[in-house]
Amino acid sequence: MSKIKKALIPAAGLGTRFLPATKTVPKEMLTLVDAPIILYVVEEAIQAGIEDIILIAGRGKYAIEDFFDSSYELEDKLARTGQTHLLDRLNHVRDNANIISIRQKQALGLGHAVLCGAPVLGNDPFAVLLGDEITLSDKKNSSLTSQLCEIYAKTGNTVVSIMPVEERDVSKYGIAEVEKTAEKYFRVKSLVEKPQPTEVQSRWALTGRYVFENEILSVLKEARPTLNGEIQLTDSMNLLAQRSAMWASSFNGVRHDAGDKLGYLKANVELALKNDELGPEFKKYLREVYTRIKE
Ligand code: UTP
């Protein structure tokens, strides 16, 4: 079984839920405490042993590519003033992964964004991590993506991450009908993108982390636009699930959709509270502001 060495991070969406902020700033570049969302996503991929990271960027999203590039003037100044540690997180990325950028010329949907990576993905299996979602694992040194890679290593089949959602939220997600297996993970029977709660029995939603057999690319090549005129990844996953086994793993950690205003605020608060330097003071402030505003 080949190990997962490639990951694709779609980051070419229009970010309409976060306008006006995202008119000129890509949503994946919005800051969580002191780093853009996309850095957390890239770090999760590296933690899972991924070596080649394919960023799918769109028009006006050059800030994402620039972020992972070197910046000679700044780095020279930091070296002269003994502050190179300020770029430690970026150096860790550079030392451990190749960042490859591909342009999605038009935001034709997540399925289309994944297909744009085909020339670099070749015949290999690969992970997909949505560029505007972050996950905080409850297990130390084991990210959600690494948990999916472990299941792929055992089964050789596509594995997706799922989480339970409330009935009122079903229409916001890709929903998976699953059945129990003797293992810790489920078998996926079918998938549907953003259904009405009455259309499905299941309350299991896709979380934005996947490991795919290369076969998904052949399915995507034949895909046509459906919901919102976009090529939906979920449609092709559903076809794949009918052809070969597909597994789903329930995620116990925390996941934030930082491309959504409320999700973004929650992610910032949680990461700030967990931050060694800022956490204690920030916690005091939150208590104080809560008491003040509640009155
Ligand atoms: P979303 O549906 O959350 O992104 O896609 P969006 O289209 O930007 O969302 P709105 O406009 O706020 O509703 C999930 C991820 O897939 C990427 C997005 O950038 C995001 O990281 N994506 C989506 C693409 O790369 N290409 C697309 O055509 C659509």
mmCIF file of C-alpha atoms and ligand atoms in Angstrom:
data_model
loop_
_atom_site.group_PDB
_atom_site.id
_atom_site.type_symbol
_atom_site.label_atom_id
_atom_site.label_comp_id
_atom_site.label_asym_id
_atom_site.label_seq_id
_atom_site.Cartn_x
_atom_site.Cartn_y
_atom_site.Cartn_z
ATOM 1 C CA MET A 1 0.000 0.000 0.000
ATOM 2 C CA SER A 2 1.477 3.373 -0.955
ATOM 3 C CA LYS A 3 1.754 5.916 1.858
ATOM 4 C CA ILE A 4 -0.012 9.245 1.481
ATOM 5 C CA LYS A 5 2.686 11.718 0.478
ATOM 6 C CA LYS A 6 0.595 14.280 -1.417
ATOM 7 C CA ALA A 7 -2.109 16.636 -0.215
ATOM 8 C CA LEU A 8 -4.274 19.076 -2.083
ATOM 9 C CA ILE A 9 -5.582 22.215 -0.387
ATOM 10 C CA PRO A 10 -8.363 23.947 -2.328
ATOM 11 C CA ALA A 11 -8.181 27.677 -1.669
ATOM 12 C CA ALA A 12 -9.707 29.233 -4.771
ATOM 13 C CA GLY A 13 -13.279 29.836 -3.584
ATOM 14 C CA LEU A 14 -14.802 33.314 -3.710
ATOM 15 C CA GLY A 15 -15.416 33.571 0.037
ATOM 16 C CA THR A 16 -18.801 35.249 -0.362
ATOM 17 C CA ARG A 17 -19.840 34.359 3.208
ATOM 18 C CA PHE A 18 -17.085 36.608 4.520
ATOM 19 C CA LEU A 19 -17.590 39.726 2.411
ATOM 20 C CA PRO A 20 -16.560 42.489 2.484
ATOM 21 C CA ALA A 21 -13.348 41.234 4.196
ATOM 22 C CA THR A 22 -12.687 38.756 1.389
ATOM 23 C CA LYS A 23 -13.119 41.168 -1.509
ATOM 24 C CA THR A 24 -9.351 41.635 -1.777
ATOM 25 C CA VAL A 25 -7.965 39.365 0.969
ATOM 26 C CA PRO A 26 -8.316 35.604 0.338
ATOM 27 C CA LYS A 27 -10.299 34.099 3.230
ATOM 28 C CA GLU A 28 -7.563 31.497 3.706
ATOM 29 C CA MET A 29 -5.237 34.424 4.574
ATOM 30 C CA LEU A 30 -7.431 35.800 7.384
ATOM 31 C CA THR A 31 -5.544 35.704 10.664
ATOM 32 C CA LEU A 32 -6.130 33.261 13.504
ATOM 33 C CA VAL A 33 -4.205 34.810 16.444
ATOM 34 C CA ASP A 34 -0.902 35.353 14.594
ATOM 35 C CA ALA A 35 -0.957 33.176 11.487
ATOM 36 C CA PRO A 36 -3.212 32.863 8.440
ATOM 37 C CA ILE A 37 -5.784 30.053 8.426
ATOM 38 C CA ILE A 38 -3.936 28.276 5.627
ATOM 39 C CA LEU A 39 -0.760 27.889 7.700
ATOM 40 C CA TYR A 40 -2.678 25.808 10.262
ATOM 41 C CA VAL A 41 -3.998 23.635 7.419
ATOM 42 C CA VAL A 42 -0.539 23.167 5.873
ATOM 43 C CA GLU A 43 0.872 22.289 9.320
ATOM 44 C CA GLU A 44 -1.810 19.615 9.757
ATOM 45 C CA ALA A 45 -0.780 18.064 6.426
ATOM 46 C CA ILE A 46 2.915 18.081 7.372
ATOM 47 C CA GLN A 47 2.125 16.545 10.761
ATOM 48 C CA ALA A 48 0.525 13.641 8.836
ATOM 49 C CA GLY A 49 3.749 13.004 6.905
ATOM 50 C CA ILE A 50 2.702 14.729 3.678
ATOM 51 C CA GLU A 51 5.650 15.907 1.557
ATOM 52 C CA ASP A 52 4.048 17.556 -1.493
ATOM 53 C CA ILE A 53 1.360 20.137 -0.807
ATOM 54 C CA ILE A 54 -0.616 21.343 -3.799
ATOM 55 C CA LEU A 55 -2.343 24.660 -3.198
ATOM 56 C CA ILE A 56 -5.236 25.379 -5.537
ATOM 57 C CA ALA A 57 -5.316 29.159 -5.728
ATOM 58 C CA GLY A 58 -7.556 31.419 -7.778
ATOM 59 C CA ARG A 59 -7.549 34.857 -9.316
ATOM 60 C CA GLY A 60 -6.368 37.542 -6.857
ATOM 61 C CA LYS A 61 -5.087 34.919 -4.443
ATOM 62 C CA TYR A 62 -1.377 35.542 -4.996
ATOM 63 C CA ALA A 63 -1.082 36.522 -1.302
ATOM 64 C CA ILE A 64 -1.277 32.790 -0.483
ATOM 65 C CA GLU A 65 1.622 31.908 -2.799
ATOM 66 C CA ASP A 66 3.651 34.896 -1.570
ATOM 67 C CA PHE A 67 3.141 33.854 2.036
ATOM 68 C CA PHE A 68 5.006 30.574 1.516
ATOM 69 C CA ASP A 69 7.742 32.236 -0.561
ATOM 70 C CA SER A 70 10.926 33.649 0.930
ATOM 71 C CA SER A 71 11.082 37.369 1.640
ATOM 72 C CA TYR A 72 14.732 38.342 1.343
ATOM 73 C CA GLU A 73 14.613 41.854 2.854
ATOM 74 C CA LEU A 74 12.617 40.793 5.916
ATOM 75 C CA GLU A 75 14.630 37.631 6.513
ATOM 76 C CA ASP A 76 17.903 39.535 6.204
ATOM 77 C CA LYS A 77 16.735 42.071 8.780
ATOM 78 C CA LEU A 78 15.552 39.360 11.199
ATOM 79 C CA ALA A 79 18.922 37.595 10.846
ATOM 80 C CA ARG A 80 20.801 40.828 11.636
ATOM 81 C CA THR A 81 18.636 41.577 14.698
ATOM 82 C CA GLY A 82 18.647 38.012 16.042
ATOM 83 C CA GLN A 83 14.900 37.513 15.538
ATOM 84 C CA THR A 84 14.847 34.645 13.044
ATOM 85 C CA HIS A 85 12.628 32.665 15.457
ATOM 86 C CA LEU A 86 9.723 34.884 14.377
ATOM 87 C CA LEU A 87 9.609 32.914 11.127
ATOM 88 C CA ASP A 88 10.155 29.490 12.732
ATOM 89 C CA ARG A 89 6.731 28.195 11.672
ATOM 90 C CA LEU A 90 7.350 29.111 8.029
ATOM 91 C CA ASN A 91 10.833 27.617 8.080
ATOM 92 C CA HIS A 92 9.356 24.386 9.422
ATOM 93 C CA VAL A 93 7.064 24.281 6.373
ATOM 94 C CA ARG A 94 9.964 24.975 3.993
ATOM 95 C CA ASP A 95 12.149 22.308 5.610
ATOM 96 C CA ASN A 96 9.487 19.605 5.511
ATOM 97 C CA ALA A 97 7.346 20.059 2.411
ATOM 98 C CA ASN A 98 7.276 21.223 -1.179
ATOM 99 C CA ILE A 99 4.590 23.823 -1.745
ATOM 100 C CA ILE A 100 3.245 23.620 -5.280
ATOM 101 C CA SER A 101 0.719 26.118 -6.551
ATOM 102 C CA ILE A 102 -1.850 25.472 -9.266
ATOM 103 C CA ARG A 103 -4.376 27.989 -10.483
ATOM 104 C CA GLN A 104 -8.080 27.250 -10.760
ATOM 105 C CA LYS A 105 -8.985 29.746 -13.456
ATOM 106 C CA GLN A 106 -12.647 29.944 -12.440
ATOM 107 C CA ALA A 107 -14.295 28.938 -9.157
ATOM 108 C CA LEU A 108 -16.325 26.092 -10.708
ATOM 109 C CA GLY A 109 -16.723 24.170 -7.467
ATOM 110 C CA LEU A 110 -14.761 21.998 -5.069
ATOM 111 C CA GLY A 111 -14.826 18.976 -7.403
ATOM 112 C CA HIS A 112 -13.299 21.080 -10.159
ATOM 113 C CA ALA A 113 -10.673 22.465 -7.734
ATOM 114 C CA VAL A 114 -9.580 18.904 -6.874
ATOM 115 C CA LEU A 115 -9.413 17.957 -10.559
ATOM 116 C CA CYS A 116 -7.098 20.954 -11.186
ATOM 117 C CA GLY A 117 -4.473 19.095 -9.117
ATOM 118 C CA ALA A 118 -4.467 16.060 -11.462
ATOM 119 C CA PRO A 119 -1.193 16.922 -13.298
ATOM 120 C CA VAL A 120 0.747 16.859 -10.006
ATOM 121 C CA LEU A 121 -1.245 14.082 -8.334
ATOM 122 C CA GLY A 122 -0.447 11.648 -11.168
ATOM 123 C CA ASN A 123 -1.512 8.121 -10.168
ATOM 124 C CA ASP A 124 -0.996 8.590 -6.444
ATOM 125 C CA PRO A 125 -3.566 8.528 -3.644
ATOM 126 C CA PHE A 126 -3.826 11.884 -1.882
ATOM 127 C CA ALA A 127 -5.320 13.806 1.013
ATOM 128 C CA VAL A 128 -7.611 16.805 0.638
ATOM 129 C CA LEU A 129 -7.792 19.449 3.360
ATOM 130 C CA LEU A 130 -10.191 22.341 2.836
ATOM 131 C CA GLY A 131 -8.210 25.558 3.070
ATOM 132 C CA ASP A 132 -10.687 27.408 5.264
ATOM 133 C CA GLU A 133 -11.239 24.765 7.954
ATOM 134 C CA ILE A 134 -9.036 24.055 10.938
ATOM 135 C CA THR A 135 -9.141 21.044 13.208
ATOM 136 C CA LEU A 136 -7.831 20.685 16.737
ATOM 137 C CA SER A 137 -7.272 17.069 17.604
ATOM 138 C CA ASP A 138 -7.956 15.685 21.060
ATOM 139 C CA LYS A 139 -5.047 13.275 20.611
ATOM 140 C CA LYS A 140 -1.544 14.708 21.067
ATOM 141 C CA ASN A 141 0.693 14.420 17.986
ATOM 142 C CA SER A 142 -2.113 12.951 15.886
ATOM 143 C CA SER A 143 -4.005 15.289 13.583
ATOM 144 C CA LEU A 144 -7.283 14.387 11.933
ATOM 145 C CA THR A 145 -5.471 13.933 8.605
ATOM 146 C CA SER A 146 -2.975 11.526 10.166
ATOM 147 C CA GLN A 147 -5.866 9.468 11.567
ATOM 148 C CA LEU A 148 -7.382 9.216 8.060
ATOM 149 C CA CYS A 149 -3.980 8.277 6.584
ATOM 150 C CA GLU A 150 -3.723 5.435 9.127
ATOM 151 C CA ILE A 151 -7.086 4.012 8.011
ATOM 152 C CA TYR A 152 -6.037 4.328 4.359
ATOM 153 C CA ALA A 153 -2.825 2.441 5.158
ATOM 154 C CA LYS A 154 -4.948 -0.433 6.517
ATOM 155 C CA THR A 155 -7.668 -0.504 3.861
ATOM 156 C CA GLY A 156 -6.325 1.081 0.656
ATOM 157 C CA ASN A 157 -9.738 2.723 0.191
ATOM 158 C CA THR A 158 -10.994 6.288 0.315
ATOM 159 C CA VAL A 159 -11.574 7.526 3.879
ATOM 160 C CA VAL A 160 -13.531 10.595 4.920
ATOM 161 C CA SER A 161 -13.992 12.311 8.226
ATOM 162 C CA ILE A 162 -17.530 12.786 9.561
ATOM 163 C CA MET A 163 -19.126 14.528 12.532
ATOM 164 C CA PRO A 164 -22.687 14.535 13.893
ATOM 165 C CA VAL A 165 -24.724 17.698 13.218
ATOM 166 C CA GLU A 166 -28.078 19.034 14.396
ATOM 167 C CA GLU A 167 -31.071 18.574 12.109
ATOM 168 C CA ARG A 168 -31.229 22.335 11.410
ATOM 169 C CA ASP A 169 -27.636 22.224 10.074
ATOM 170 C CA VAL A 170 -28.030 19.249 7.704
ATOM 171 C CA SER A 171 -28.607 21.510 4.675
ATOM 172 C CA LYS A 172 -25.226 23.233 5.205
ATOM 173 C CA TYR A 173 -23.100 20.095 4.689
ATOM 174 C CA GLY A 174 -22.358 17.067 2.565
ATOM 175 C CA ILE A 175 -24.228 14.291 4.412
ATOM 176 C CA ALA A 176 -23.079 10.646 4.520
ATOM 177 C CA GLU A 177 -25.368 7.641 5.034
ATOM 178 C CA VAL A 178 -23.133 5.175 6.871
ATOM 179 C CA GLU A 179 -23.308 1.738 8.460
ATOM 180 C CA LYS A 180 -21.349 0.317 11.377
ATOM 181 C CA THR A 181 -18.499 -2.118 10.793
ATOM 182 C CA ALA A 182 -16.546 -4.329 13.146
ATOM 183 C CA GLU A 183 -13.779 -1.710 13.017
ATOM 184 C CA LYS A 184 -13.695 1.720 14.653
ATOM 185 C CA TYR A 185 -14.808 3.301 11.391
ATOM 186 C CA PHE A 186 -18.029 3.200 9.339
ATOM 187 C CA ARG A 187 -18.745 2.101 5.779
ATOM 188 C CA VAL A 188 -20.120 4.871 3.537
ATOM 189 C CA LYS A 189 -23.284 3.830 1.706
ATOM 190 C CA SER A 190 -24.092 7.102 -0.051
ATOM 191 C CA LEU A 191 -23.416 10.823 0.052
ATOM 192 C CA VAL A 192 -25.445 13.862 -0.852
ATOM 193 C CA GLU A 193 -24.496 17.544 -0.890
ATOM 194 C CA LYS A 194 -26.531 19.954 1.242
ATOM 195 C CA PRO A 195 -29.805 17.971 1.385
ATOM 196 C CA GLN A 196 -32.949 19.048 3.233
ATOM 197 C CA PRO A 197 -33.183 17.181 6.571
ATOM 198 C CA THR A 198 -36.297 15.391 5.273
ATOM 199 C CA GLU A 199 -34.361 13.960 2.306
ATOM 200 C CA VAL A 200 -31.883 11.975 4.425
ATOM 201 C CA GLN A 201 -31.960 9.755 7.507
ATOM 202 C CA SER A 202 -28.393 10.515 8.476
ATOM 203 C CA ARG A 203 -27.057 13.353 10.633
ATOM 204 C CA TRP A 204 -23.397 12.602 9.791
ATOM 205 C CA ALA A 205 -21.735 15.514 7.976
ATOM 206 C CA LEU A 206 -18.460 15.638 6.047
ATOM 207 C CA THR A 207 -15.844 17.758 7.823
ATOM 208 C CA GLY A 208 -13.475 18.873 5.066
ATOM 209 C CA ARG A 209 -10.740 16.265 5.500
ATOM 210 C CA TYR A 210 -10.439 13.326 3.084
ATOM 211 C CA VAL A 211 -7.981 10.725 1.831
ATOM 212 C CA PHE A 212 -8.732 9.634 -1.715
ATOM 213 C CA GLU A 213 -7.836 6.693 -3.897
ATOM 214 C CA ASN A 214 -6.568 8.116 -7.197
ATOM 215 C CA GLU A 215 -9.736 6.723 -8.839
ATOM 216 C CA ILE A 216 -11.661 9.823 -7.686
ATOM 217 C CA LEU A 217 -9.914 11.798 -10.453
ATOM 218 C CA SER A 218 -11.392 9.543 -13.183
ATOM 219 C CA VAL A 219 -14.839 10.046 -11.665
ATOM 220 C CA LEU A 220 -14.345 13.821 -11.455
ATOM 221 C CA LYS A 221 -13.274 13.992 -15.112
ATOM 222 C CA GLU A 222 -16.773 12.829 -16.088
ATOM 223 C CA ALA A 223 -18.589 15.049 -13.567
ATOM 224 C CA ARG A 224 -21.048 17.756 -14.618
ATOM 225 C CA PRO A 225 -22.158 20.826 -12.610
ATOM 226 C CA THR A 226 -25.133 20.254 -10.294
ATOM 227 C CA LEU A 227 -26.003 22.235 -7.121
ATOM 228 C CA ASN A 228 -25.359 25.996 -7.620
ATOM 229 C CA GLY A 229 -23.955 25.260 -11.090
ATOM 230 C CA GLU A 230 -20.781 23.856 -9.472
ATOM 231 C CA ILE A 231 -18.935 20.558 -9.921
ATOM 232 C CA GLN A 232 -19.621 19.079 -6.501
ATOM 233 C CA LEU A 233 -16.975 16.814 -4.994
ATOM 234 C CA THR A 234 -19.693 15.049 -2.985
ATOM 235 C CA ASP A 235 -21.469 13.862 -6.179
ATOM 236 C CA SER A 236 -18.306 12.146 -7.442
ATOM 237 C CA MET A 237 -17.611 10.700 -3.999
ATOM 238 C CA ASN A 238 -21.098 9.209 -4.027
ATOM 239 C CA LEU A 239 -20.391 7.520 -7.381
ATOM 240 C CA LEU A 240 -17.059 6.234 -6.076
ATOM 241 C CA ALA A 241 -18.746 4.846 -2.940
ATOM 242 C CA GLN A 242 -21.067 2.787 -5.186
ATOM 243 C CA ARG A 243 -18.065 1.317 -7.067
ATOM 244 C CA SER A 244 -15.642 0.514 -4.268
ATOM 245 C CA ALA A 245 -15.494 0.479 -0.498
ATOM 246 C CA MET A 246 -15.334 3.876 1.193
ATOM 247 C CA TRP A 247 -14.841 4.406 4.914
ATOM 248 C CA ALA A 248 -15.791 7.192 7.311
ATOM 249 C CA SER A 249 -14.141 8.004 10.582
ATOM 250 C CA SER A 250 -15.930 9.937 13.292
ATOM 251 C CA PHE A 251 -13.901 12.901 14.499
ATOM 252 C CA ASN A 252 -13.767 13.551 18.229
ATOM 253 C CA GLY A 253 -11.694 16.717 18.195
ATOM 254 C CA VAL A 254 -12.795 20.249 17.416
ATOM 255 C CA ARG A 255 -13.297 21.565 13.888
ATOM 256 C CA HIS A 256 -13.928 25.175 12.949
ATOM 257 C CA ASP A 257 -15.169 26.456 9.600
ATOM 258 C CA ALA A 258 -13.068 29.611 9.621
ATOM 259 C CA GLY A 259 -14.539 30.649 6.252
ATOM 260 C CA ASP A 260 -17.751 31.443 8.102
ATOM 261 C CA LYS A 261 -17.928 34.546 10.328
ATOM 262 C CA LEU A 262 -19.068 32.779 13.496
ATOM 263 C CA GLY A 263 -16.735 29.823 12.899
ATOM 264 C CA TYR A 264 -13.858 32.252 12.428
ATOM 265 C CA LEU A 265 -14.584 34.039 15.721
ATOM 266 C CA LYS A 266 -14.830 30.713 17.578
ATOM 267 C CA ALA A 267 -11.529 29.528 16.099
ATOM 268 C CA ASN A 268 -9.799 32.735 17.138
ATOM 269 C CA VAL A 269 -11.124 32.573 20.706
ATOM 270 C CA GLU A 270 -10.192 28.914 21.122
ATOM 271 C CA LEU A 271 -6.686 29.306 19.687
ATOM 272 C CA ALA A 272 -6.081 32.479 21.704
ATOM 273 C CA LEU A 273 -7.142 30.728 24.935
ATOM 274 C CA LYS A 274 -4.752 27.852 24.137
ATOM 275 C CA ASN A 275 -1.880 30.224 23.343
ATOM 276 C CA ASP A 276 0.817 30.094 26.083
ATOM 277 C CA GLU A 277 1.678 33.764 25.809
ATOM 278 C CA LEU A 278 -1.799 35.285 25.388
ATOM 279 C CA GLY A 279 -4.117 32.671 26.939
ATOM 280 C CA PRO A 280 -4.142 33.620 30.652
ATOM 281 C CA GLU A 281 -4.609 37.362 30.029
ATOM 282 C CA PHE A 282 -7.187 36.730 27.281
ATOM 283 C CA LYS A 283 -9.204 34.423 29.548
ATOM 284 C CA LYS A 284 -9.358 37.175 32.207
ATOM 285 C CA TYR A 285 -10.458 39.651 29.565
ATOM 286 C CA LEU A 286 -13.203 37.337 28.231
ATOM 287 C CA ARG A 287 -14.610 36.884 31.752
ATOM 288 C CA GLU A 288 -14.558 40.612 32.328
ATOM 289 C CA VAL A 289 -16.152 41.504 28.989
ATOM 290 C CA TYR A 290 -18.805 38.781 29.383
ATOM 291 C CA THR A 291 -19.872 40.169 32.772
ATOM 292 C CA ARG A 292 -19.906 43.717 31.427
ATOM 293 C CA ILE A 293 -21.919 42.970 28.279
ATOM 294 C CA LYS A 294 -24.336 40.522 29.933
ATOM 295 C CA GLU A 295 -25.626 43.362 32.147
HETATM 296 P P1 UTP B 1 -16.411 26.785 0.271
HETATM 297 O O1 UTP B 1 -17.690 26.418 -0.362
HETATM 298 O O2 UTP B 1 -16.375 26.943 1.748
HETATM 299 O O3 UTP B 1 -15.764 28.079 -0.367
HETATM 300 O O4 UTP B 1 -15.316 25.758 -0.209
HETATM 301 P P2 UTP B 1 -16.403 29.313 -1.088
HETATM 302 O O5 UTP B 1 -17.017 28.939 -2.372
HETATM 303 O O6 UTP B 1 -15.305 30.334 -1.127
HETATM 304 O O7 UTP B 1 -17.519 29.711 -0.024
HETATM 305 P P3 UTP B 1 -18.525 30.932 0.066
HETATM 306 O O8 UTP B 1 -18.439 31.730 -1.216
HETATM 307 O O9 UTP B 1 -18.102 31.726 1.266
HETATM 308 O O10 UTP B 1 -19.837 30.252 0.288
HETATM 309 C C1 UTP B 1 -14.441 25.058 0.655
HETATM 310 C C2 UTP B 1 -13.004 25.235 0.198
HETATM 311 O O11 UTP B 1 -12.878 24.934 -1.202
HETATM 312 C C3 UTP B 1 -12.299 26.008 -1.904
HETATM 313 C C4 UTP B 1 -12.526 27.248 -1.018
HETATM 314 O O12 UTP B 1 -11.486 28.205 -1.224
HETATM 315 C C5 UTP B 1 -12.518 26.675 0.390
HETATM 316 O O13 UTP B 1 -11.217 26.642 0.941
HETATM 317 N N1 UTP B 1 -12.915 26.120 -3.256
HETATM 318 C C6 UTP B 1 -14.268 26.202 -3.387
HETATM 319 C C7 UTP B 1 -12.100 26.150 -4.358
HETATM 320 O O14 UTP B 1 -10.844 26.049 -4.253
HETATM 321 N N2 UTP B 1 -12.655 26.281 -5.597
HETATM 322 C C8 UTP B 1 -13.998 26.385 -5.780
HETATM 323 O O15 UTP B 1 -14.443 26.498 -6.940
HETATM 324 C C9 UTP B 1 -14.824 26.340 -4.640
#
